[in-house]
C-alpha positions as CSV (number, residue, x, y, z in Angstrom):
1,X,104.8,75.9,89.9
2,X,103.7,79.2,90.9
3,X,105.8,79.3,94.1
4,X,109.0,78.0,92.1
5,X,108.7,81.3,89.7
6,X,108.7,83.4,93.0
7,X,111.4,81.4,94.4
8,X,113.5,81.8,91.2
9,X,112.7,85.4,90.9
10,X,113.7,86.0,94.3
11,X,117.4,84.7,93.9
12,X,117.6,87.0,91.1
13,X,115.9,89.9,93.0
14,X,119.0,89.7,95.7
15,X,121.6,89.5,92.8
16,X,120.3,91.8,90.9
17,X,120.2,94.3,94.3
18,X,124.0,93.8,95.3
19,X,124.8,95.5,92.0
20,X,122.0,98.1,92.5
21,X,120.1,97.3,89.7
22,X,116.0,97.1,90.0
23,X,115.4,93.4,89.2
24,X,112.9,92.4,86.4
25,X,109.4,91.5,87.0
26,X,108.0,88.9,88.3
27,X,106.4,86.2,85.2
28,X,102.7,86.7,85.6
29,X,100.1,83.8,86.8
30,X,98.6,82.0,84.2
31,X,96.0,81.7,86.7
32,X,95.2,84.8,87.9
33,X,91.7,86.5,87.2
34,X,91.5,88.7,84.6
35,X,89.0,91.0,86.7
36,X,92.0,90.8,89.7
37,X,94.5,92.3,87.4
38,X,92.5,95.5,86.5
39,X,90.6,96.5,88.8
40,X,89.8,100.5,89.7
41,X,92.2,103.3,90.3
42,X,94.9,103.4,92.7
43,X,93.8,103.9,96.2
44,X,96.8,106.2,97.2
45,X,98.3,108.2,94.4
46,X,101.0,109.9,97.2
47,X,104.3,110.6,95.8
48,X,106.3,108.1,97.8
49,X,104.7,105.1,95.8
50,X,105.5,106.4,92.4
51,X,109.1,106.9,93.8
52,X,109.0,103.8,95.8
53,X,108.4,101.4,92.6
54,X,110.4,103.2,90.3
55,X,113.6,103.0,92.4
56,X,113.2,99.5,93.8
57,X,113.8,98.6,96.8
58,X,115.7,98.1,100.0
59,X,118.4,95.1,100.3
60,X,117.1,92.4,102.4
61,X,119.6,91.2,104.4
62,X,119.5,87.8,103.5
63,X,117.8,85.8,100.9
64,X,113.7,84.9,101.7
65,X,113.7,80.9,100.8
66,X,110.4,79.0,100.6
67,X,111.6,75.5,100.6
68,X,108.2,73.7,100.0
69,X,105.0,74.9,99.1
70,X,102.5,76.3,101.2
71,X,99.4,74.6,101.1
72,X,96.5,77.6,102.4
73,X,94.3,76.4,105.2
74,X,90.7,77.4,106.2
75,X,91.3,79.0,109.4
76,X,88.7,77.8,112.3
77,X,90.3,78.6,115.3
78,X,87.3,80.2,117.5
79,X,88.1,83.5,118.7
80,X,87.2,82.6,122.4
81,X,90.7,80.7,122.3
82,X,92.0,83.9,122.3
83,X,90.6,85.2,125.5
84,X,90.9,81.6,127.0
85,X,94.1,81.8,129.1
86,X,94.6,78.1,128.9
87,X,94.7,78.0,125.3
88,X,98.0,78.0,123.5
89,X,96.0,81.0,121.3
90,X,95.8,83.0,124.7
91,X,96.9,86.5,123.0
92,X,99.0,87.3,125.7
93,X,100.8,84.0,125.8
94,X,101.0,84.1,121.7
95,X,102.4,88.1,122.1
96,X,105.0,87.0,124.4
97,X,106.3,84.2,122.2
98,X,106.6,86.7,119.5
99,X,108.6,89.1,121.9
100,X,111.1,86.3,122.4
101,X,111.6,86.5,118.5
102,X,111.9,82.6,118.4
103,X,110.3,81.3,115.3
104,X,109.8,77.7,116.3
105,X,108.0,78.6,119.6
106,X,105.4,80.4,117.5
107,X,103.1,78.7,115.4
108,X,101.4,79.8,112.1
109,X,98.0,79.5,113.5
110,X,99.0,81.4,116.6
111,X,100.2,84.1,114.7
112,X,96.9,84.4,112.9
113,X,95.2,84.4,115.8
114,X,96.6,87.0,117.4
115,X,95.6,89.4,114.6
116,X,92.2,87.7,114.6
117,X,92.2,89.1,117.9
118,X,93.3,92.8,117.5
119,X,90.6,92.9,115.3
120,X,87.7,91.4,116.7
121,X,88.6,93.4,119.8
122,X,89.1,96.5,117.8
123,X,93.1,96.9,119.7
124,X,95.1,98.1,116.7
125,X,94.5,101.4,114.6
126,X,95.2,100.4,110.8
127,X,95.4,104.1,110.1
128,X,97.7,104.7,113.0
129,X,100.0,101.8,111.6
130,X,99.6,102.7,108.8
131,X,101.4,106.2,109.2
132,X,104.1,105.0,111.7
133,X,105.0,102.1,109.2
134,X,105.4,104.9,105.7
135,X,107.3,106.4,108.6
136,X,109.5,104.1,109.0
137,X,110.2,103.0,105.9
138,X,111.5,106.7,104.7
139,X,113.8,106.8,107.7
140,X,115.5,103.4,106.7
141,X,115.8,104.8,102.7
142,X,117.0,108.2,104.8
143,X,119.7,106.5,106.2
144,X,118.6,107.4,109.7
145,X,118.4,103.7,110.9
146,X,117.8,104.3,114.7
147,X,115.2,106.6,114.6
148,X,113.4,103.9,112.4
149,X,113.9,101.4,115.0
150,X,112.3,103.4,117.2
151,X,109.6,103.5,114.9
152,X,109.4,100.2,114.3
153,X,109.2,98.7,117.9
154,X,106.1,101.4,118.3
155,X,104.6,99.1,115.5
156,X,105.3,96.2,116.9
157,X,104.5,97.4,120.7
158,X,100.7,97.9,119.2
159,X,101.2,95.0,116.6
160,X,103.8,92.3,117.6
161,X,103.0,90.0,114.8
162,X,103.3,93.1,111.9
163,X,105.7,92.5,109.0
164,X,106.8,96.0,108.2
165,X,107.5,96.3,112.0
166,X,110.1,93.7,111.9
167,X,111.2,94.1,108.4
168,X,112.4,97.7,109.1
169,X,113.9,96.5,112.2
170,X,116.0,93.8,110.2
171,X,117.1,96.5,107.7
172,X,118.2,99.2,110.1
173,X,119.4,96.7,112.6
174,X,121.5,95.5,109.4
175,X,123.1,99.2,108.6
176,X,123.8,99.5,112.2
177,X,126.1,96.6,112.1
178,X,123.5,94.7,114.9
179,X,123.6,91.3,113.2
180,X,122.4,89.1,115.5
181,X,118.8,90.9,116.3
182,X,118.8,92.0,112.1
183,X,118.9,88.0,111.7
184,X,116.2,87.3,114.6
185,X,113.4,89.9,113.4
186,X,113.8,89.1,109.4
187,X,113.5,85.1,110.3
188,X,110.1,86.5,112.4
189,X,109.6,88.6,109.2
190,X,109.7,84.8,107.2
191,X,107.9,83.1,109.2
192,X,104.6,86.0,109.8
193,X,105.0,85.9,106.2
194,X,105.2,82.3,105.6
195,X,101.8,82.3,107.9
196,X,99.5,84.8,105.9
197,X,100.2,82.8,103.0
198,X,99.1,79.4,105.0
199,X,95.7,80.7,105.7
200,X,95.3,83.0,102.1
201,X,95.9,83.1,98.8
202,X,95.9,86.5,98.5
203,X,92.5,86.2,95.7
204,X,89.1,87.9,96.8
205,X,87.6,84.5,97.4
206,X,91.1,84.0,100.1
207,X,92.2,87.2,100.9
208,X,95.5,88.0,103.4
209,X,94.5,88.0,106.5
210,X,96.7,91.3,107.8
211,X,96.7,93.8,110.6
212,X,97.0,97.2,108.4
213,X,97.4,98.2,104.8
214,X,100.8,98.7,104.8
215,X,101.9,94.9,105.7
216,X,101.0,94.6,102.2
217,X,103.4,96.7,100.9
218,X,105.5,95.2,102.9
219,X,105.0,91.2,101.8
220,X,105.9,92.7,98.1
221,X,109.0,94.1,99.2
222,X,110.0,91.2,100.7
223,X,108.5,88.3,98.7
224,X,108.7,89.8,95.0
225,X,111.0,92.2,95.5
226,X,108.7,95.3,94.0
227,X,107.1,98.0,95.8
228,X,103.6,97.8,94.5
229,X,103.1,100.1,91.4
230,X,99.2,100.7,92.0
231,X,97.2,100.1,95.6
232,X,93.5,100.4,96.0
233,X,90.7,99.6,98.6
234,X,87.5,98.3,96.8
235,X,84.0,98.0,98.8
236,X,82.5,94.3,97.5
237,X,79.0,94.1,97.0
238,X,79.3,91.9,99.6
239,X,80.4,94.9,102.2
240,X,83.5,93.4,102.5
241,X,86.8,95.9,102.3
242,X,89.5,94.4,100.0
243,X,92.9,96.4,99.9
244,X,94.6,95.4,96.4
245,X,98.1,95.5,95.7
246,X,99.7,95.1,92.0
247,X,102.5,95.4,90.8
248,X,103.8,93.9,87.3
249,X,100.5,92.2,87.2
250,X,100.8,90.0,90.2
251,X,98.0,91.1,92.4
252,X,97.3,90.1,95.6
253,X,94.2,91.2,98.3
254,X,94.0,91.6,101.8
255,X,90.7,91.6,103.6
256,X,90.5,95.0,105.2
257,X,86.8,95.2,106.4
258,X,87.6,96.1,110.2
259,X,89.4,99.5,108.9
260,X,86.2,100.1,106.9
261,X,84.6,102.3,110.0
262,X,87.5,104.6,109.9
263,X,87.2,105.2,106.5
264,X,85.1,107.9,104.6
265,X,83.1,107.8,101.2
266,X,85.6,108.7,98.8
267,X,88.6,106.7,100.0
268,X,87.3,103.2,98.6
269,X,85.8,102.3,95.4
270,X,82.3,100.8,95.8
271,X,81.7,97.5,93.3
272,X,78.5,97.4,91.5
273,X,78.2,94.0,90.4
């Protein structure tokens, strides 16, 4: 049921866009926890997400179906498969599948895997994609859509499987009348997309499993059709780093705990109890 609201709401969000208007929220879960829906201050108070959610956001360029539900897995792929070049979850076999932006060579659990693999082996900087991606995204809203591709394949050049990478390619490939690769990296969009929500429910007992804050940002964009209103990283008592991201009172959480080290006291909110 709850994937049929999103799916509803979504076909309105891309109506609602061609005629510039910011489309209404999306209907709350009758199943979300009450302690998920309020939880602490926002992690980054910058101007650009106060701005961000109260102009909308940018036209897809086509419309983001789910056309059955996604059942979330446990994921138990060993990360040795990774490092195993005759697995099929070789991360240089899974990053050059991405590179041929061909969605049915690439599995879900591949894609996983892969950034199972950037963090174990500590290969990706979420603060470092983290500032090319906010990058990119205000050179798309600038209107200077090849300097954002250039932006965006340094994203993906360190992170081939990351959402915002190909999302901004799709949208400035889109204003620069490239149709065909525009087409090709917002289908890869779908389908990374489509895989963090195979393996997460986007709770704190099933977090996202992402590469860097800012692919959150990015799923809302794309999935809801919001930029989220509030954002915050919250320290469990369980030492695990959740980044939270709510918007109209859907709230979602990644598990962030490999940025932890690169963070200082002050930027997280520690839970108590």
């Amino acid at each position: 049921m709850k994937n049929k609201y999103y799916l509803i709401f979504f076909f309105c969000f891309v109506y609602n866009l061609s005629l510039a208007q910011v489309p209404p929220p999306p209907p709350p879960s009758s199943k979300q926890n009450a302690k998920d829906l309020i939880y602490g201050d926002s992690y980054n108070n910058d101007k650009k997400n106060d701005k961000a959610a109260t102009v909308g956001v940018k036209k897809s360029n086509q419309t983001y179906k789910e056309t059955t539900p996604i059942k979330v897995k446990k994921f138990n792929i060993a990360i040795t498969e990774s490092t195993n070049v005759n697995s099929i979850y070789y991360y240089k076999t899974v990053e050059a599948l991405l590179q041929k932006l061909d969605t049915t060579a690439v599995t879900a659990a591949q894609i996983i895997s892969l950034t199972k693999y950037k963090i174990y082996s500590k290969a990706i900087n979420p603060n470092y994609l983290d500032s090319l991606a906010r990058k990119a995204y205000k050179l798309n809203e600038e209107k200077k859509y090849d300097e954002a591709v250039v932006l965006a394949k340094e994203i993906l050049k360190q992170s081939p499987n990351n959402i915002t990478g190909h999302k901004e390619l799709a949208y400035a490939y889109k204003r620069l009348n490239n149709m065909k690769l525009s087409d090709l990296h917002f289908k890869m969009m779908v389908k990374i997309i489509n895989s963090v929500f195979q393996y997460g429910e986007g709770s704190r007992q099933s977090p996202f499993i992402l590469n860097n804050f800012f692919e959150g940002v990015s799923i809302y964009e794309a999935k809801f059709g919001v930029y989220p209103q509030r954002t915050r990283l919250i320290l469990t008592k369980d030492k695990v780093l959740l980044g939270g991201y709510d918007s109209y009172h859907i709230m979602r959480f990644a598990n962030f705990t490999h940025w932890f080290p690169q963070l200082k006291e002050g930027d997280y909110k520690v839970e108590l109890n």
